[in-house]
Tab-separated table of C-alpha atoms in Angstrom:
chain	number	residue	atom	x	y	z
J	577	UNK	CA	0.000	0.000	0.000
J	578	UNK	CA	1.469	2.894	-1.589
J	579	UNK	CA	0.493	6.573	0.315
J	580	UNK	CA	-1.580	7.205	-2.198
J	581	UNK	CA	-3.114	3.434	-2.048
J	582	UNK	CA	-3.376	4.709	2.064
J	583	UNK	CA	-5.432	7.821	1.462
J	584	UNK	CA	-7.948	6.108	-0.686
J	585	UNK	CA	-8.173	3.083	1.702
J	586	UNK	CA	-8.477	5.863	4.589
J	587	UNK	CA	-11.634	7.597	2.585
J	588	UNK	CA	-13.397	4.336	2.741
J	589	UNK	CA	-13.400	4.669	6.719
J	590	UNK	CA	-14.656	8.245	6.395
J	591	UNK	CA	-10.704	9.158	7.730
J	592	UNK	CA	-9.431	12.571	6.466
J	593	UNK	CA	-5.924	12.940	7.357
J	594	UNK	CA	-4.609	16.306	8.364
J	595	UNK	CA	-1.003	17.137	6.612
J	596	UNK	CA	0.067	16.959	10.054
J	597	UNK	CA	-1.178	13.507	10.768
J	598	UNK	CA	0.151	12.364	8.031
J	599	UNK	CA	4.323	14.227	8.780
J	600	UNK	CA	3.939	12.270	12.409
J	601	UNK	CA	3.357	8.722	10.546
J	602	UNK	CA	6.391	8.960	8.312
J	603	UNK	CA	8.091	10.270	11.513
J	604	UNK	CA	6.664	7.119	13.422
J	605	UNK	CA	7.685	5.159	10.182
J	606	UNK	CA	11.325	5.826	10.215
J	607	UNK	CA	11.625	5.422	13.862
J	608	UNK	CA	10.158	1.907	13.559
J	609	UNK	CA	13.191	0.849	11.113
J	610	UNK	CA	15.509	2.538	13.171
J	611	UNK	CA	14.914	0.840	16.651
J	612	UNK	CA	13.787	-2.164	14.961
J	613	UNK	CA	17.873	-2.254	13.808
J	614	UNK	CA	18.557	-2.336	17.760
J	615	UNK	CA	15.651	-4.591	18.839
J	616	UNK	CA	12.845	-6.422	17.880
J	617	UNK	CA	9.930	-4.729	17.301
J	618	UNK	CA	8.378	-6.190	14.438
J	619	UNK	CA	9.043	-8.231	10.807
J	620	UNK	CA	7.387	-6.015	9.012
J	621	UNK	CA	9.305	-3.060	7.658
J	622	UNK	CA	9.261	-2.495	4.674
J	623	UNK	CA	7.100	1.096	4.005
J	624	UNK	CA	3.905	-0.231	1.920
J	625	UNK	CA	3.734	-3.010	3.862
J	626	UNK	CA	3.984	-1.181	7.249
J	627	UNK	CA	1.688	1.547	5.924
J	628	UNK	CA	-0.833	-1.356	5.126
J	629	UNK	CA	-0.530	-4.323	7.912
J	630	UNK	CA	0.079	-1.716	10.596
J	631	UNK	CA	-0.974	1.968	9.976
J	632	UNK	CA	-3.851	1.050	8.417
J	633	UNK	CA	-4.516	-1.823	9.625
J	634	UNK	CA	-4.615	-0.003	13.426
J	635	UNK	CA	-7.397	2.734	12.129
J	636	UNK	CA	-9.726	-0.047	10.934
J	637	UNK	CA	-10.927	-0.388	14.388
J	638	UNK	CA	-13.146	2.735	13.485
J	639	UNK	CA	-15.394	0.163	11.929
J	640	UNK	CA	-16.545	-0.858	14.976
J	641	UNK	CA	-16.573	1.635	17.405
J	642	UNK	CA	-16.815	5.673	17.220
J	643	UNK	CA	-13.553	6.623	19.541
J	644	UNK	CA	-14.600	10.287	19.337
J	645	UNK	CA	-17.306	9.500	21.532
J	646	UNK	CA	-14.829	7.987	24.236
J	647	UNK	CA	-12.466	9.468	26.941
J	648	UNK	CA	-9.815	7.079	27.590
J	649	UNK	CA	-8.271	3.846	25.958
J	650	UNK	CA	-5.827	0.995	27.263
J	651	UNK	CA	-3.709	-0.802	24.484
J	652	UNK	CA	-2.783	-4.092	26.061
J	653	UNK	CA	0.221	-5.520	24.438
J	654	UNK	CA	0.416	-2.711	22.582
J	655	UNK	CA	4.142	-4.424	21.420
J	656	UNK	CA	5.713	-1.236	18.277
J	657	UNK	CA	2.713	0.924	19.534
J	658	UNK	CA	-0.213	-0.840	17.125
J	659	UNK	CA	-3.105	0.048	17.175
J	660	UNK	CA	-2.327	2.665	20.437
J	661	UNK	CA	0.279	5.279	18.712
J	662	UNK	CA	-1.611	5.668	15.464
J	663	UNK	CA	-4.907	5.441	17.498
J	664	UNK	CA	-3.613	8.764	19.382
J	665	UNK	CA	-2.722	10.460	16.133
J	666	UNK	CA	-6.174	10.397	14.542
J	667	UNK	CA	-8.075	10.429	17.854
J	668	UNK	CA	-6.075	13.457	20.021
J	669	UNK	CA	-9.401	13.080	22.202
J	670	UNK	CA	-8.584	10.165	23.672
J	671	UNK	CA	-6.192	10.026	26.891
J	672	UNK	CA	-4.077	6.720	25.793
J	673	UNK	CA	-2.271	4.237	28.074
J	674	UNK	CA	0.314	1.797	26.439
J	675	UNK	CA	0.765	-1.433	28.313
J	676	UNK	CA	3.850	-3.713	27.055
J	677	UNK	CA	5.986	-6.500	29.289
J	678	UNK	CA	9.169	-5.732	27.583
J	679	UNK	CA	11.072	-2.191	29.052
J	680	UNK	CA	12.871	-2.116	25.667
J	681	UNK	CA	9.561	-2.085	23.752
J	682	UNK	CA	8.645	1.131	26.228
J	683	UNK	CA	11.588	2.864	25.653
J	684	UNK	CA	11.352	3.322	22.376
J	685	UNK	CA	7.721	4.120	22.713
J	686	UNK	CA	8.925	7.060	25.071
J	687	UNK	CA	11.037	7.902	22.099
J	688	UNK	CA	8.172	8.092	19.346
J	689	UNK	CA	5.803	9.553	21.974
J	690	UNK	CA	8.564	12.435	21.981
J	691	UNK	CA	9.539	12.874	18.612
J	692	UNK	CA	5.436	13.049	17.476
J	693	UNK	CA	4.909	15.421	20.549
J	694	UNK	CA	2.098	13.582	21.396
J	695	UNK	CA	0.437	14.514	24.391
J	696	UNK	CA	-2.036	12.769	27.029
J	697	UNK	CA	-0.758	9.062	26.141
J	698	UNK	CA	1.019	7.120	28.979
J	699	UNK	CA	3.794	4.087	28.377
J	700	UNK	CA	3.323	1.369	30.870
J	701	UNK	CA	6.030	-1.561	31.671
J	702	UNK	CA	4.031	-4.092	32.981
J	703	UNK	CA	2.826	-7.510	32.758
J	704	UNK	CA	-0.762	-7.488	31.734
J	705	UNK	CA	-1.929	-9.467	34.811
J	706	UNK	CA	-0.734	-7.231	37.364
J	707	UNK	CA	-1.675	-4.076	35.575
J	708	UNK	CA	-4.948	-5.281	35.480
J	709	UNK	CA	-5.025	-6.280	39.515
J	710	UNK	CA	-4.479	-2.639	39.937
J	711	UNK	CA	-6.947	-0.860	37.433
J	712	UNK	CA	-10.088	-2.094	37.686
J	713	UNK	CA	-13.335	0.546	36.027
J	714	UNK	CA	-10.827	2.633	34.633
J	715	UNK	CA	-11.343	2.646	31.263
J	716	UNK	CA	-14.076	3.390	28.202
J	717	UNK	CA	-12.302	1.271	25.756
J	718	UNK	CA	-9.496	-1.770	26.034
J	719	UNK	CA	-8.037	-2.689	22.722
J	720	UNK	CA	-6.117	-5.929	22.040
J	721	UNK	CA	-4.473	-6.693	18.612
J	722	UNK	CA	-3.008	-9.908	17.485
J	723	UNK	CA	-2.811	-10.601	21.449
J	724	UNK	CA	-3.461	-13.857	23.197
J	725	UNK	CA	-6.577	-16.196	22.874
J	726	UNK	CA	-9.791	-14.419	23.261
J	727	UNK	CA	-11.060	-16.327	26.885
J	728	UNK	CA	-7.176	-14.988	28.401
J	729	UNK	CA	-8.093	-11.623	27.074
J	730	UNK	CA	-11.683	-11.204	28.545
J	731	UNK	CA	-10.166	-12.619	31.784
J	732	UNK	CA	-7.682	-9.488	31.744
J	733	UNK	CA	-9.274	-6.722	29.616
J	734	UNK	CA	-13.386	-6.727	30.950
J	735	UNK	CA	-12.540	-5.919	34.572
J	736	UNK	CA	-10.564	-3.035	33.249
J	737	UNK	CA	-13.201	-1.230	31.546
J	738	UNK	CA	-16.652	0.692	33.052
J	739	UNK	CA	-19.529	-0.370	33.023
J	740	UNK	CA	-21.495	-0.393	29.797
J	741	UNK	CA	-18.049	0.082	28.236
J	742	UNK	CA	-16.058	-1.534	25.627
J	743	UNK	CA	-13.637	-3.874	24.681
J	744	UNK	CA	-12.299	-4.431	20.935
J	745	UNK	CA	-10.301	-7.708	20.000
J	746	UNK	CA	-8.521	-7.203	16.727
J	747	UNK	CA	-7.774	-10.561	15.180
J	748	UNK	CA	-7.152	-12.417	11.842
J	749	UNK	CA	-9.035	-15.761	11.399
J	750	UNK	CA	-10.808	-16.404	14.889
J	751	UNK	CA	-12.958	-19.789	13.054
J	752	UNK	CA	-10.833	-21.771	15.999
J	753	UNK	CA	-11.146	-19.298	18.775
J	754	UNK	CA	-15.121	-18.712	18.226
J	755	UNK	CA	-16.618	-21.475	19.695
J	756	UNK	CA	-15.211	-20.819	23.389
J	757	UNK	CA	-15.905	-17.148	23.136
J	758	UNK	CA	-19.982	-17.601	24.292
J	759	UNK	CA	-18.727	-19.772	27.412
J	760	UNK	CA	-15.836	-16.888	27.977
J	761	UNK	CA	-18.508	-14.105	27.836
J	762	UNK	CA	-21.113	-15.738	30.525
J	763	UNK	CA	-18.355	-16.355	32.786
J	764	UNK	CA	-17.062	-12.489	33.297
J	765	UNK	CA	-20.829	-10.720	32.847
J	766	UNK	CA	-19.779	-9.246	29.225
J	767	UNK	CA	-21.848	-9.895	26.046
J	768	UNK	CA	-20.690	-9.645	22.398
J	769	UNK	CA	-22.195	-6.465	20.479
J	770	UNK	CA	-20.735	-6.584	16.880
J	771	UNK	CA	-18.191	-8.722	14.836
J	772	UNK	CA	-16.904	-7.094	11.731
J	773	UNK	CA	-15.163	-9.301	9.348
J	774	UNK	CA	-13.474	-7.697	6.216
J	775	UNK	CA	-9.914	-8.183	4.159
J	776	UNK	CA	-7.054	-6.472	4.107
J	777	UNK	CA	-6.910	-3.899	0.746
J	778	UNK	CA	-4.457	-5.304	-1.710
J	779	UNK	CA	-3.492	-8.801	-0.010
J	780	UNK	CA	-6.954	-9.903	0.621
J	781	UNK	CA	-5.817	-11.076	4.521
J	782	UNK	CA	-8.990	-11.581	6.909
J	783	UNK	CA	-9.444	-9.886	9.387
J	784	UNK	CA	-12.185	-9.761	11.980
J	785	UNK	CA	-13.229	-7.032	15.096
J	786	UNK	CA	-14.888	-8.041	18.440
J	787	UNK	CA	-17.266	-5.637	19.985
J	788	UNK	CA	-17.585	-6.975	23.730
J	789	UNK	CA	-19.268	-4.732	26.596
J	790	UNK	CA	-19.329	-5.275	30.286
J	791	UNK	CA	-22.720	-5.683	31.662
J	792	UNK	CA	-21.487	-4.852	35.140
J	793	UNK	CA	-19.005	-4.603	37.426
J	794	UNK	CA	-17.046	-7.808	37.779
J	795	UNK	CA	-14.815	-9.526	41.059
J	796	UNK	CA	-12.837	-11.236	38.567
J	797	UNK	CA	-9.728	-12.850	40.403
J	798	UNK	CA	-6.641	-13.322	38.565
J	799	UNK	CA	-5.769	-16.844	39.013
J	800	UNK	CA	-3.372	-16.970	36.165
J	801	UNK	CA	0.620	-16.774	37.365
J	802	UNK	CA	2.325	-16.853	34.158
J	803	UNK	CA	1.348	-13.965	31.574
J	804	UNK	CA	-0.186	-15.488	28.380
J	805	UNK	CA	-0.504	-12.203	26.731
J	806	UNK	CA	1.756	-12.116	23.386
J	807	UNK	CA	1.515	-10.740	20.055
J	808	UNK	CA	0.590	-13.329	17.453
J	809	UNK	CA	1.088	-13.172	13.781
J	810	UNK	CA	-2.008	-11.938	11.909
């Protein structure tokens, strides 16, 4: 996906990038290659590819969900910054908290955080588990993408969001994952809203969006010693 290719995908999501927006992704862009020289932060690099499978890719959670109409938002895992970084680009509204395990991963989101002068997002080294423990109701929206099986994610993300409010899975295929998720969901007090299943522009990849909200609040314990929240491959 060409910038060009980007700015006609980005119409289709009723996106209109300011030039501004659009100077802090190349910025974001170059960073990415540089760090990822010095650690890894992702295999995909090359520009069309990063402008499609992660820039893009991040923003389609606007088919789901109308972030201008929410305050806050947790990326869990958020890994290079996807969907959180580019989230807080096109959605200044929203106060941002990036959770990742890895202090390397954090540091060089401090670094693009600086560099984009992007103000009321928050880096977070932590395990997901223990971040949770501590910040229960906190948030309108959780966002996972490409993290962990969808029952460890409810356990982690639904007690961290309001009541009434939101979490959004971004996945690829979920055909094996779908058949636990209606056992998941009675077990934590949540219900499934949406799913939104579309490809990729250009490669044709699947992709699918979970709309979950929490139907009140939840005394979830945290049984779970070992952290089973990792990126997977989309």
């Amino acid at each position: 996906m060409n910038k060009n290719e980007f700015l006609e995908a980005l119409k289709n999501l009723n996106i209109t990038p300011t030039e501004g927006q659009l100077k802090q992704l190349e910025e974001y862009y170059q960073l990415l290659v540089e760090w990822n020289e010095k650690i890894n932060l992702t295999a995909i690099t090359e520009e069309e590819q990063v402008y499609l499978k992660h820039f893009y890719d991040s923003l389609t959670v606007c088919k789901i969900i109308d972030l201008n109409n929410q305050s806050n938002l947790c990326d869990v895992g958020t890994g290079a910054g996807f969907p959180g970084i580019v989230l807080k680009i096109f959605y200044p509204n929203l106060k941002i908290t990036l959770v990742d395990s890895l202090n390397k991963r954090i540091i060089f989101l401090d670094k693009v955080i600086k560099k984009l002068n992007l103000t009321g997002i928050e880096t977070i080294h932590s395990r997901v588990e223990e971040f949770a423990k501590d910040n229960r109701e906190k948030y309108d929206v959780a966002i996972a993408r490409a993290v962990a099986p969808i029952n460890i994610l409810l356990e982690y993300c639904i007690p961290m969001i309001k009541e009434n409010k939101y979490f959004v899975s971004m996945k690829g295929d979920i055909s094996r994952e779908i058949n636990i998720l209606d056992s998941s969901l009675n077990k934590i007090s949540a219900k499934l809203i949406k799913i939104e299943e579309f490809n990729l522009p250009i490669e044709n990849s699947k992709r699918t969006l979970l709309l979950i909200s929490k139907d009140k609040k939840t005394n979830k314990k945290f049984p779970r010693k070992n952290s089973e929240i990792k990126k997977q491959p989309l």
